[in-house]
């Protein structure tokens, strides 16, 4: 964790209401200089509103926004030294790429040649050298978003704010721009906040991910903390996928049970008792056709085998008693599925490694 004094940006207790609706509910976080932060969450959870409050496009009802330790809550967007890129390219269609990029520069730069020089620099920065004379209509989606990025960078902002900048692009362009944007912000040491609803984008690009739900910040951590140590079933299932089984937990023996199934759990779950949710990621469910025995080994029926390219996704039924079963998803490398000759009527063993099982309060859902 970073100390507050090191943060370039601080958001403190920001609440934003639209009428009686609370779009942001007491949100606090910080960003160190040069840090790349991703705000991730389902549609409507308040991501754009958060970004707009940081930018100064929206004024919060409560709380403060600080840049370099100074409260900028009262400052308009033009005084906050931020560059903004939206999902839609928002370019002027009747202006060339050059003119789009130069638009905000003309006021602050005296000579035409200084503007031209800066625009050339920016075109190069975003990989559009030589395309300055093209109009938005003559450029691909990815190229238009590069123009938008160059425009946002024109006045050398201290903070770059990106609102789903890649979501309108096709998959290949998206992946390429991900890498390029990340490399650019890293090279410039530029503090960046990127809103996305795409978990892969957040996991691959961000130093830190803020997960939002219904206007609240529900978890703030590095990508691996968010993925490996989700603090709630919501985060666990929103980022990646997760198997859940509802049952009870015995703290004295460290076991979860449901029907005839007993699962040993390594993690200390001091605060838990009674009804809980046991959770395990599909890639942590180990499938085997050997004669394994012991705790956390169960015989299951394969209900469905789904091809996913490099992996297979197996839908399994874990027997809990006479008739009841719990659905369990396992992911396996394609090579292993083929080697084990697994089909949808196989019976296999699964191991639920005790160190990969986590528990949540049942009412946390
Ligand atoms: N200007 C506004 N007036 C009223 N409601 C708004 C306004 N802007 C956003 N909202 C509402 O606030 C919630 C969060 O919106 P938004 O921040 O755009 O979500 P996200 O970007 O996560 O999809 C939504 O329910 C949205 O309808
Ligand atoms: Mg949005």
mmCIF file with all atom_site columns, N, CA and C in Angstrom, residues 264-325:
data_model
loop_
_atom_site.group_PDB
_atom_site.id
_atom_site.type_symbol
_atom_site.label_atom_id
_atom_site.label_alt_id
_atom_site.label_comp_id
_atom_site.label_asym_id
_atom_site.label_entity_id
_atom_site.label_seq_id
_atom_site.pdbx_PDB_ins_code
_atom_site.Cartn_x
_atom_site.Cartn_y
_atom_site.Cartn_z
_atom_site.occupancy
_atom_site.B_iso_or_equiv
_atom_site.pdbx_formal_charge
_atom_site.auth_seq_id
_atom_site.auth_comp_id
_atom_site.auth_asym_id
_atom_site.auth_atom_id
_atom_site.pdbx_PDB_model_num
ATOM 1   N N  . UNK A 1 264 ? -11.355 -30.161 2.931   1.00 0.00 ? 264 UNK A N  1
ATOM 2   C CA . UNK A 1 264 ? -10.411 -29.493 3.828   1.00 0.00 ? 264 UNK A CA 1
ATOM 3   C C  . UNK A 1 264 ? -10.018 -28.146 3.241   1.00 0.00 ? 264 UNK A C  1
ATOM 4   N N  . UNK A 1 265 ? -9.945  -27.152 4.092   1.00 0.00 ? 265 UNK A N  1
ATOM 5   C CA . UNK A 1 265 ? -9.610  -25.803 3.652   1.00 0.00 ? 265 UNK A CA 1
ATOM 6   C C  . UNK A 1 265 ? -8.417  -25.322 4.459   1.00 0.00 ? 265 UNK A C  1
ATOM 7   N N  . UNK A 1 266 ? -7.342  -24.946 3.757   1.00 0.00 ? 266 UNK A N  1
ATOM 8   C CA . UNK A 1 266 ? -6.121  -24.512 4.448   1.00 0.00 ? 266 UNK A CA 1
ATOM 9   C C  . UNK A 1 266 ? -6.244  -23.148 5.088   1.00 0.00 ? 266 UNK A C  1
ATOM 10  N N  . UNK A 1 267 ? -6.927  -22.261 4.363   1.00 0.00 ? 267 UNK A N  1
ATOM 11  C CA . UNK A 1 267 ? -6.953  -20.881 4.814   1.00 0.00 ? 267 UNK A CA 1
ATOM 12  C C  . UNK A 1 267 ? -7.615  -20.749 6.165   1.00 0.00 ? 267 UNK A C  1
ATOM 13  N N  . UNK A 1 268 ? -7.018  -19.946 6.997   1.00 0.00 ? 268 UNK A N  1
ATOM 14  C CA . UNK A 1 268 ? -7.638  -19.641 8.270   1.00 0.00 ? 268 UNK A CA 1
ATOM 15  C C  . UNK A 1 268 ? -8.852  -18.775 7.980   1.00 0.00 ? 268 UNK A C  1
ATOM 16  N N  . UNK A 1 269 ? -9.959  -19.203 8.419   1.00 0.00 ? 269 UNK A N  1
ATOM 17  C CA . UNK A 1 269 ? -11.162 -18.410 8.204   1.00 0.00 ? 269 UNK A CA 1
ATOM 18  C C  . UNK A 1 269 ? -11.793 -18.139 9.554   1.00 0.00 ? 269 UNK A C  1
ATOM 19  N N  . UNK A 1 270 ? -11.050 -17.355 10.332  1.00 0.00 ? 270 UNK A N  1
ATOM 20  C CA . UNK A 1 270 ? -11.410 -17.146 11.731  1.00 0.00 ? 270 UNK A CA 1
ATOM 21  C C  . UNK A 1 270 ? -12.800 -16.571 11.921  1.00 0.00 ? 270 UNK A C  1
ATOM 22  N N  . UNK A 1 271 ? -13.143 -15.651 11.046  1.00 0.00 ? 271 UNK A N  1
ATOM 23  C CA . UNK A 1 271 ? -14.400 -14.942 11.282  1.00 0.00 ? 271 UNK A CA 1
ATOM 24  C C  . UNK A 1 271 ? -15.598 -15.723 10.766  1.00 0.00 ? 271 UNK A C  1
ATOM 25  N N  . UNK A 1 272 ? -15.315 -16.859 10.111  1.00 0.00 ? 272 UNK A N  1
ATOM 26  C CA . UNK A 1 272 ? -16.424 -17.576 9.488   1.00 0.00 ? 272 UNK A CA 1
ATOM 27  C C  . UNK A 1 272 ? -16.943 -18.691 10.368  1.00 0.00 ? 272 UNK A C  1
ATOM 28  N N  . UNK A 1 273 ? -18.245 -18.823 10.362  1.00 0.00 ? 273 UNK A N  1
ATOM 29  C CA . UNK A 1 273 ? -18.837 -20.023 10.928  1.00 0.00 ? 273 UNK A CA 1
ATOM 30  C C  . UNK A 1 273 ? -20.231 -20.177 10.357  1.00 0.00 ? 273 UNK A C  1
ATOM 31  N N  . UNK A 1 274 ? -20.756 -21.367 10.518  1.00 0.00 ? 274 UNK A N  1
ATOM 32  C CA . UNK A 1 274 ? -22.104 -21.597 10.017  1.00 0.00 ? 274 UNK A CA 1
ATOM 33  C C  . UNK A 1 274 ? -22.132 -21.660 8.506   1.00 0.00 ? 274 UNK A C  1
ATOM 34  N N  . UNK A 1 275 ? -23.147 -21.034 7.912   1.00 0.00 ? 275 UNK A N  1
ATOM 35  C CA . UNK A 1 275 ? -23.316 -21.154 6.475   1.00 0.00 ? 275 UNK A CA 1
ATOM 36  C C  . UNK A 1 275 ? -22.285 -20.316 5.709   1.00 0.00 ? 275 UNK A C  1
ATOM 37  N N  . UNK A 1 276 ? -21.621 -20.957 4.773   1.00 0.00 ? 276 UNK A N  1
ATOM 38  C CA . UNK A 1 276 ? -20.581 -20.277 3.987   1.00 0.00 ? 276 UNK A CA 1
ATOM 39  C C  . UNK A 1 276 ? -20.687 -20.678 2.514   1.00 0.00 ? 276 UNK A C  1
ATOM 40  N N  . UNK A 1 277 ? -19.932 -19.963 1.700   1.00 0.00 ? 277 UNK A N  1
ATOM 41  C CA . UNK A 1 277 ? -19.756 -20.357 0.305   1.00 0.00 ? 277 UNK A CA 1
ATOM 42  C C  . UNK A 1 277 ? -18.314 -20.810 0.143   1.00 0.00 ? 277 UNK A C  1
ATOM 43  N N  . UNK A 1 278 ? -18.136 -22.033 -0.323  1.00 0.00 ? 278 UNK A N  1
ATOM 44  C CA . UNK A 1 278 ? -16.796 -22.491 -0.668  1.00 0.00 ? 278 UNK A CA 1
ATOM 45  C C  . UNK A 1 278 ? -16.599 -22.151 -2.143  1.00 0.00 ? 278 UNK A C  1
ATOM 46  N N  . UNK A 1 279 ? -15.404 -21.679 -2.482  1.00 0.00 ? 279 UNK A N  1
ATOM 47  C CA . UNK A 1 279 ? -15.161 -21.236 -3.854  1.00 0.00 ? 279 UNK A CA 1
ATOM 48  C C  . UNK A 1 279 ? -13.839 -21.783 -4.364  1.00 0.00 ? 279 UNK A C  1
ATOM 49  N N  . UNK A 1 280 ? -13.830 -22.182 -5.629  1.00 0.00 ? 280 UNK A N  1
ATOM 50  C CA . UNK A 1 280 ? -12.591 -22.638 -6.263  1.00 0.00 ? 280 UNK A CA 1
ATOM 51  C C  . UNK A 1 280 ? -12.645 -22.298 -7.745  1.00 0.00 ? 280 UNK A C  1
ATOM 52  N N  . UNK A 1 281 ? -11.533 -21.817 -8.276  1.00 0.00 ? 281 UNK A N  1
ATOM 53  C CA . UNK A 1 281 ? -11.495 -21.455 -9.690  1.00 0.00 ? 281 UNK A CA 1
ATOM 54  C C  . UNK A 1 281 ? -11.426 -22.722 -10.557 1.00 0.00 ? 281 UNK A C  1
ATOM 55  N N  . UNK A 1 282 ? -12.042 -22.671 -11.753 1.00 0.00 ? 282 UNK A N  1
ATOM 56  C CA . UNK A 1 282 ? -12.058 -23.850 -12.635 1.00 0.00 ? 282 UNK A CA 1
ATOM 57  C C  . UNK A 1 282 ? -10.663 -24.408 -12.925 1.00 0.00 ? 282 UNK A C  1
ATOM 58  N N  . UNK A 1 283 ? -9.662  -23.516 -13.050 1.00 0.00 ? 283 UNK A N  1
ATOM 59  C CA . UNK A 1 283 ? -8.324  -24.020 -13.367 1.00 0.00 ? 283 UNK A CA 1
ATOM 60  C C  . UNK A 1 283 ? -7.660  -24.674 -12.163 1.00 0.00 ? 283 UNK A C  1
ATOM 61  N N  . UNK A 1 284 ? -8.251  -24.490 -10.977 1.00 0.00 ? 284 UNK A N  1
ATOM 62  C CA . UNK A 1 284 ? -7.692  -25.109 -9.779  1.00 0.00 ? 284 UNK A CA 1
ATOM 63  C C  . UNK A 1 284 ? -8.313  -26.474 -9.482  1.00 0.00 ? 284 UNK A C  1
ATOM 64  N N  . UNK A 1 285 ? -9.377  -26.812 -10.200 1.00 0.00 ? 285 UNK A N  1
ATOM 65  C CA . UNK A 1 285 ? -9.994  -28.125 -10.031 1.00 0.00 ? 285 UNK A CA 1
ATOM 66  C C  . UNK A 1 285 ? -9.162  -29.109 -10.850 1.00 0.00 ? 285 UNK A C  1
ATOM 67  N N  . UNK A 1 286 ? -8.460  -30.000 -10.175 1.00 0.00 ? 286 UNK A N  1
ATOM 68  C CA . UNK A 1 286 ? -7.561  -30.906 -10.878 1.00 0.00 ? 286 UNK A CA 1
ATOM 69  C C  . UNK A 1 286 ? -8.285  -32.200 -11.218 1.00 0.00 ? 286 UNK A C  1
ATOM 70  N N  . UNK A 1 287 ? -8.298  -32.524 -12.501 1.00 0.00 ? 287 UNK A N  1
ATOM 71  C CA . UNK A 1 287 ? -8.993  -33.724 -12.946 1.00 0.00 ? 287 UNK A CA 1
ATOM 72  C C  . UNK A 1 287 ? -7.985  -34.832 -13.160 1.00 0.00 ? 287 UNK A C  1
ATOM 73  N N  . UNK A 1 288 ? -8.362  -36.035 -12.740 1.00 0.00 ? 288 UNK A N  1
ATOM 74  C CA . UNK A 1 288 ? -7.419  -37.141 -12.850 1.00 0.00 ? 288 UNK A CA 1
ATOM 75  C C  . UNK A 1 288 ? -8.174  -38.428 -13.127 1.00 0.00 ? 288 UNK A C  1
ATOM 76  N N  . UNK A 1 289 ? -7.529  -39.317 -13.844 1.00 0.00 ? 289 UNK A N  1
ATOM 77  C CA . UNK A 1 289 ? -8.136  -40.630 -14.029 1.00 0.00 ? 289 UNK A CA 1
ATOM 78  C C  . UNK A 1 289 ? -7.313  -41.687 -13.297 1.00 0.00 ? 289 UNK A C  1
ATOM 79  N N  . UNK A 1 290 ? -6.345  -41.254 -12.527 1.00 0.00 ? 290 UNK A N  1
ATOM 80  C CA . UNK A 1 290 ? -5.568  -42.186 -11.705 1.00 0.00 ? 290 UNK A CA 1
ATOM 81  C C  . UNK A 1 290 ? -6.377  -42.548 -10.459 1.00 0.00 ? 290 UNK A C  1
ATOM 82  N N  . UNK A 1 291 ? -5.846  -43.464 -9.707  1.00 0.00 ? 291 UNK A N  1
ATOM 83  C CA . UNK A 1 291 ? -6.594  -43.915 -8.543  1.00 0.00 ? 291 UNK A CA 1
ATOM 84  C C  . UNK A 1 291 ? -6.353  -43.106 -7.278  1.00 0.00 ? 291 UNK A C  1
ATOM 85  N N  . UNK A 1 292 ? -6.267  -41.769 -7.408  1.00 0.00 ? 292 UNK A N  1
ATOM 86  C CA . UNK A 1 292 ? -6.029  -40.950 -6.223  1.00 0.00 ? 292 UNK A CA 1
ATOM 87  C C  . UNK A 1 292 ? -7.045  -41.219 -5.129  1.00 0.00 ? 292 UNK A C  1
ATOM 88  N N  . UNK A 1 293 ? -6.558  -41.090 -3.901  1.00 0.00 ? 293 UNK A N  1
ATOM 89  C CA . UNK A 1 293 ? -7.461  -41.198 -2.767  1.00 0.00 ? 293 UNK A CA 1
ATOM 90  C C  . UNK A 1 293 ? -7.058  -40.173 -1.737  1.00 0.00 ? 293 UNK A C  1
ATOM 91  N N  . UNK A 1 294 ? -7.895  -40.008 -0.739  1.00 0.00 ? 294 UNK A N  1
ATOM 92  C CA . UNK A 1 294 ? -7.530  -39.095 0.335   1.00 0.00 ? 294 UNK A CA 1
ATOM 93  C C  . UNK A 1 294 ? -8.493  -37.939 0.421   1.00 0.00 ? 294 UNK A C  1
ATOM 94  N N  . UNK A 1 295 ? -8.153  -37.014 1.305   1.00 0.00 ? 295 UNK A N  1
ATOM 95  C CA . UNK A 1 295 ? -9.055  -35.892 1.478   1.00 0.00 ? 295 UNK A CA 1
ATOM 96  C C  . UNK A 1 295 ? -9.096  -35.038 0.225   1.00 0.00 ? 295 UNK A C  1
ATOM 97  N N  . UNK A 1 296 ? -10.221 -34.426 -0.003  1.00 0.00 ? 296 UNK A N  1
ATOM 98  C CA . UNK A 1 296 ? -10.403 -33.494 -1.120  1.00 0.00 ? 296 UNK A CA 1
ATOM 99  C C  . UNK A 1 296 ? -10.337 -34.167 -2.498  1.00 0.00 ? 296 UNK A C  1
ATOM 100 N N  . UNK A 1 297 ? -10.443 -35.498 -2.526  1.00 0.00 ? 297 UNK A N  1
ATOM 101 C CA . UNK A 1 297 ? -10.529 -36.210 -3.801  1.00 0.00 ? 297 UNK A CA 1
ATOM 102 C C  . UNK A 1 297 ? -11.953 -36.733 -3.944  1.00 0.00 ? 297 UNK A C  1
ATOM 103 N N  . UNK A 1 298 ? -12.580 -36.451 -5.067  1.00 0.00 ? 298 UNK A N  1
ATOM 104 C CA . UNK A 1 298 ? -13.978 -36.847 -5.250  1.00 0.00 ? 298 UNK A CA 1
ATOM 105 C C  . UNK A 1 298 ? -14.182 -37.462 -6.620  1.00 0.00 ? 298 UNK A C  1
ATOM 106 N N  . UNK A 1 299 ? -15.102 -38.416 -6.651  1.00 0.00 ? 299 UNK A N  1
ATOM 107 C CA . UNK A 1 299 ? -15.452 -38.997 -7.939  1.00 0.00 ? 299 UNK A CA 1
ATOM 108 C C  . UNK A 1 299 ? -16.619 -38.197 -8.517  1.00 0.00 ? 299 UNK A C  1
ATOM 109 N N  . UNK A 1 300 ? -16.487 -37.791 -9.759  1.00 0.00 ? 300 UNK A N  1
ATOM 110 C CA . UNK A 1 300 ? -17.533 -36.966 -10.368 1.00 0.00 ? 300 UNK A CA 1
ATOM 111 C C  . UNK A 1 300 ? -17.907 -37.495 -11.747 1.00 0.00 ? 300 UNK A C  1
ATOM 112 N N  . UNK A 1 301 ? -19.102 -37.120 -12.184 1.00 0.00 ? 301 UNK A N  1
ATOM 113 C CA . UNK A 1 301 ? -19.537 -37.440 -13.536 1.00 0.00 ? 301 UNK A CA 1
ATOM 114 C C  . UNK A 1 301 ? -19.261 -36.267 -14.448 1.00 0.00 ? 301 UNK A C  1
ATOM 115 N N  . UNK A 1 302 ? -18.743 -36.576 -15.634 1.00 0.00 ? 302 UNK A N  1
ATOM 116 C CA . UNK A 1 302 ? -18.546 -35.520 -16.621 1.00 0.00 ? 302 UNK A CA 1
ATOM 117 C C  . UNK A 1 302 ? -19.865 -35.355 -17.369 1.00 0.00 ? 302 UNK A C  1
ATOM 118 N N  . UNK A 1 303 ? -20.422 -34.173 -17.338 1.00 0.00 ? 303 UNK A N  1
ATOM 119 C CA . UNK A 1 303 ? -21.712 -33.926 -17.994 1.00 0.00 ? 303 UNK A CA 1
ATOM 120 C C  . UNK A 1 303 ? -21.512 -33.352 -19.391 1.00 0.00 ? 303 UNK A C  1
ATOM 121 N N  . UNK A 1 304 ? -20.483 -32.545 -19.527 1.00 0.00 ? 304 UNK A N  1
ATOM 122 C CA . UNK A 1 304 ? -20.268 -31.899 -20.823 1.00 0.00 ? 304 UNK A CA 1
ATOM 123 C C  . UNK A 1 304 ? -18.789 -31.543 -20.987 1.00 0.00 ? 304 UNK A C  1
ATOM 124 N N  . UNK A 1 305 ? -18.300 -31.713 -22.214 1.00 0.00 ? 305 UNK A N  1
ATOM 125 C CA . UNK A 1 305 ? -16.916 -31.358 -22.521 1.00 0.00 ? 305 UNK A CA 1
ATOM 126 C C  . UNK A 1 305 ? -16.948 -30.298 -23.610 1.00 0.00 ? 305 UNK A C  1
ATOM 127 N N  . UNK A 1 306 ? -16.481 -29.118 -23.290 1.00 0.00 ? 306 UNK A N  1
ATOM 128 C CA . UNK A 1 306 ? -16.579 -28.013 -24.237 1.00 0.00 ? 306 UNK A CA 1
ATOM 129 C C  . UNK A 1 306 ? -15.197 -27.578 -24.703 1.00 0.00 ? 306 UNK A C  1
ATOM 130 N N  . UNK A 1 307 ? -15.027 -27.556 -26.006 1.00 0.00 ? 307 UNK A N  1
ATOM 131 C CA . UNK A 1 307 ? -13.747 -27.190 -26.594 1.00 0.00 ? 307 UNK A CA 1
ATOM 132 C C  . UNK A 1 307 ? -13.581 -25.682 -26.583 1.00 0.00 ? 307 UNK A C  1
ATOM 133 N N  . UNK A 1 308 ? -12.445 -25.198 -26.110 1.00 0.00 ? 308 UNK A N  1
ATOM 134 C CA . UNK A 1 308 ? -12.198 -23.745 -26.083 1.00 0.00 ? 308 UNK A CA 1
ATOM 135 C C  . UNK A 1 308 ? -10.847 -23.406 -26.691 1.00 0.00 ? 308 UNK A C  1
ATOM 136 N N  . UNK A 1 309 ? -10.389 -24.197 -27.624 1.00 0.00 ? 309 UNK A N  1
ATOM 137 C CA . UNK A 1 309 ? -9.076  -23.937 -28.215 1.00 0.00 ? 309 UNK A CA 1
ATOM 138 C C  . UNK A 1 309 ? -7.983  -24.519 -27.339 1.00 0.00 ? 309 UNK A C  1
ATOM 139 N N  . UNK A 1 310 ? -7.232  -23.655 -26.640 1.00 0.00 ? 310 UNK A N  1
ATOM 140 C CA . UNK A 1 310 ? -6.115  -24.181 -25.843 1.00 0.00 ? 310 UNK A CA 1
ATOM 141 C C  . UNK A 1 310 ? -6.562  -24.988 -24.629 1.00 0.00 ? 310 UNK A C  1
ATOM 142 N N  . UNK A 1 311 ? -7.784  -24.767 -24.186 1.00 0.00 ? 311 UNK A N  1
ATOM 143 C CA . UNK A 1 311 ? -8.266  -25.521 -23.029 1.00 0.00 ? 311 UNK A CA 1
ATOM 144 C C  . UNK A 1 311 ? -9.614  -26.170 -23.343 1.00 0.00 ? 311 UNK A C  1
ATOM 145 N N  . UNK A 1 312 ? -9.984  -27.107 -22.494 1.00 0.00 ? 312 UNK A N  1
ATOM 146 C CA . UNK A 1 312 ? -11.340 -27.615 -22.494 1.00 0.00 ? 312 UNK A CA 1
ATOM 147 C C  . UNK A 1 312 ? -11.998 -27.179 -21.202 1.00 0.00 ? 312 UNK A C  1
ATOM 148 N N  . UNK A 1 313 ? -13.286 -26.955 -21.284 1.00 0.00 ? 313 UNK A N  1
ATOM 149 C CA . UNK A 1 313 ? -14.045 -26.613 -20.095 1.00 0.00 ? 313 UNK A CA 1
ATOM 150 C C  . UNK A 1 313 ? -14.980 -27.801 -19.824 1.00 0.00 ? 313 UNK A C  1
ATOM 151 N N  . UNK A 1 314 ? -14.808 -28.427 -18.667 1.00 0.00 ? 314 UNK A N  1
ATOM 152 C CA . UNK A 1 314 ? -15.602 -29.604 -18.334 1.00 0.00 ? 314 UNK A CA 1
ATOM 153 C C  . UNK A 1 314 ? -16.683 -29.226 -17.339 1.00 0.00 ? 314 UNK A C  1
ATOM 154 N N  . UNK A 1 315 ? -17.922 -29.606 -17.654 1.00 0.00 ? 315 UNK A N  1
ATOM 155 C CA . UNK A 1 315 ? -19.009 -29.436 -16.685 1.00 0.00 ? 315 UNK A CA 1
ATOM 156 C C  . UNK A 1 315 ? -19.140 -30.751 -15.937 1.00 0.00 ? 315 UNK A C  1
ATOM 157 N N  . UNK A 1 316 ? -18.955 -30.688 -14.627 1.00 0.00 ? 316 UNK A N  1
ATOM 158 C CA . UNK A 1 316 ? -18.939 -31.896 -13.798 1.00 0.00 ? 316 UNK A CA 1
ATOM 159 C C  . UNK A 1 316 ? -20.073 -31.859 -12.787 1.00 0.00 ? 316 UNK A C  1
ATOM 160 N N  . UNK A 1 317 ? -20.490 -33.031 -12.357 1.00 0.00 ? 317 UNK A N  1
ATOM 161 C CA . UNK A 1 317 ? -21.456 -33.121 -11.269 1.00 0.00 ? 317 UNK A CA 1
ATOM 162 C C  . UNK A 1 317 ? -20.787 -33.770 -10.076 1.00 0.00 ? 317 UNK A C  1
ATOM 163 N N  . UNK A 1 318 ? -20.719 -33.011 -8.989  1.00 0.00 ? 318 UNK A N  1
ATOM 164 C CA . UNK A 1 318 ? -20.122 -33.532 -7.766  1.00 0.00 ? 318 UNK A CA 1
ATOM 165 C C  . UNK A 1 318 ? -21.247 -34.081 -6.890  1.00 0.00 ? 318 UNK A C  1
ATOM 166 N N  . UNK A 1 319 ? -21.249 -35.397 -6.626  1.00 0.00 ? 319 UNK A N  1
ATOM 167 C CA . UNK A 1 319 ? -22.339 -35.967 -5.827  1.00 0.00 ? 319 UNK A CA 1
ATOM 168 C C  . UNK A 1 319 ? -22.259 -35.507 -4.376  1.00 0.00 ? 319 UNK A C  1
ATOM 169 N N  . UNK A 1 320 ? -23.393 -35.046 -3.849  1.00 0.00 ? 320 UNK A N  1
ATOM 170 C CA . UNK A 1 320 ? -23.428 -34.549 -2.475  1.00 0.00 ? 320 UNK A CA 1
ATOM 171 C C  . UNK A 1 320 ? -24.144 -35.516 -1.544  1.00 0.00 ? 320 UNK A C  1
ATOM 172 N N  . UNK A 1 321 ? -24.844 -36.497 -2.131  1.00 0.00 ? 321 UNK A N  1
ATOM 173 C CA . UNK A 1 321 ? -25.611 -37.436 -1.324  1.00 0.00 ? 321 UNK A CA 1
ATOM 174 C C  . UNK A 1 321 ? -26.297 -38.409 -2.264  1.00 0.00 ? 321 UNK A C  1
ATOM 175 N N  . UNK A 1 322 ? -27.487 -38.838 -1.901  1.00 0.00 ? 322 UNK A N  1
ATOM 176 C CA . UNK A 1 322 ? -28.170 -39.840 -2.721  1.00 0.00 ? 322 UNK A CA 1
ATOM 177 C C  . UNK A 1 322 ? -28.491 -39.319 -4.109  1.00 0.00 ? 322 UNK A C  1
ATOM 178 N N  . UNK A 1 323 ? -29.124 -38.172 -4.154  1.00 0.00 ? 323 UNK A N  1
ATOM 179 C CA . UNK A 1 323 ? -29.564 -37.670 -5.464  1.00 0.00 ? 323 UNK A CA 1
ATOM 180 C C  . UNK A 1 323 ? -28.992 -36.302 -5.786  1.00 0.00 ? 323 UNK A C  1
ATOM 181 N N  . UNK A 1 324 ? -28.633 -35.566 -4.755  1.00 0.00 ? 324 UNK A N  1
ATOM 182 C CA . UNK A 1 324 ? -28.207 -34.187 -4.985  1.00 0.00 ? 324 UNK A CA 1
ATOM 183 C C  . UNK A 1 324 ? -26.778 -34.128 -5.536  1.00 0.00 ? 324 UNK A C  1
ATOM 184 N N  . UNK A 1 325 ? -26.569 -33.200 -6.468  1.00 0.00 ? 325 UNK A N  1
ATOM 185 C CA . UNK A 1 325 ? -25.214 -32.966 -6.970  1.00 0.00 ? 325 UNK A CA 1
ATOM 186 C C  . UNK A 1 325 ? -24.957 -31.464 -7.002  1.00 0.00 ? 325 UNK A C  1
#
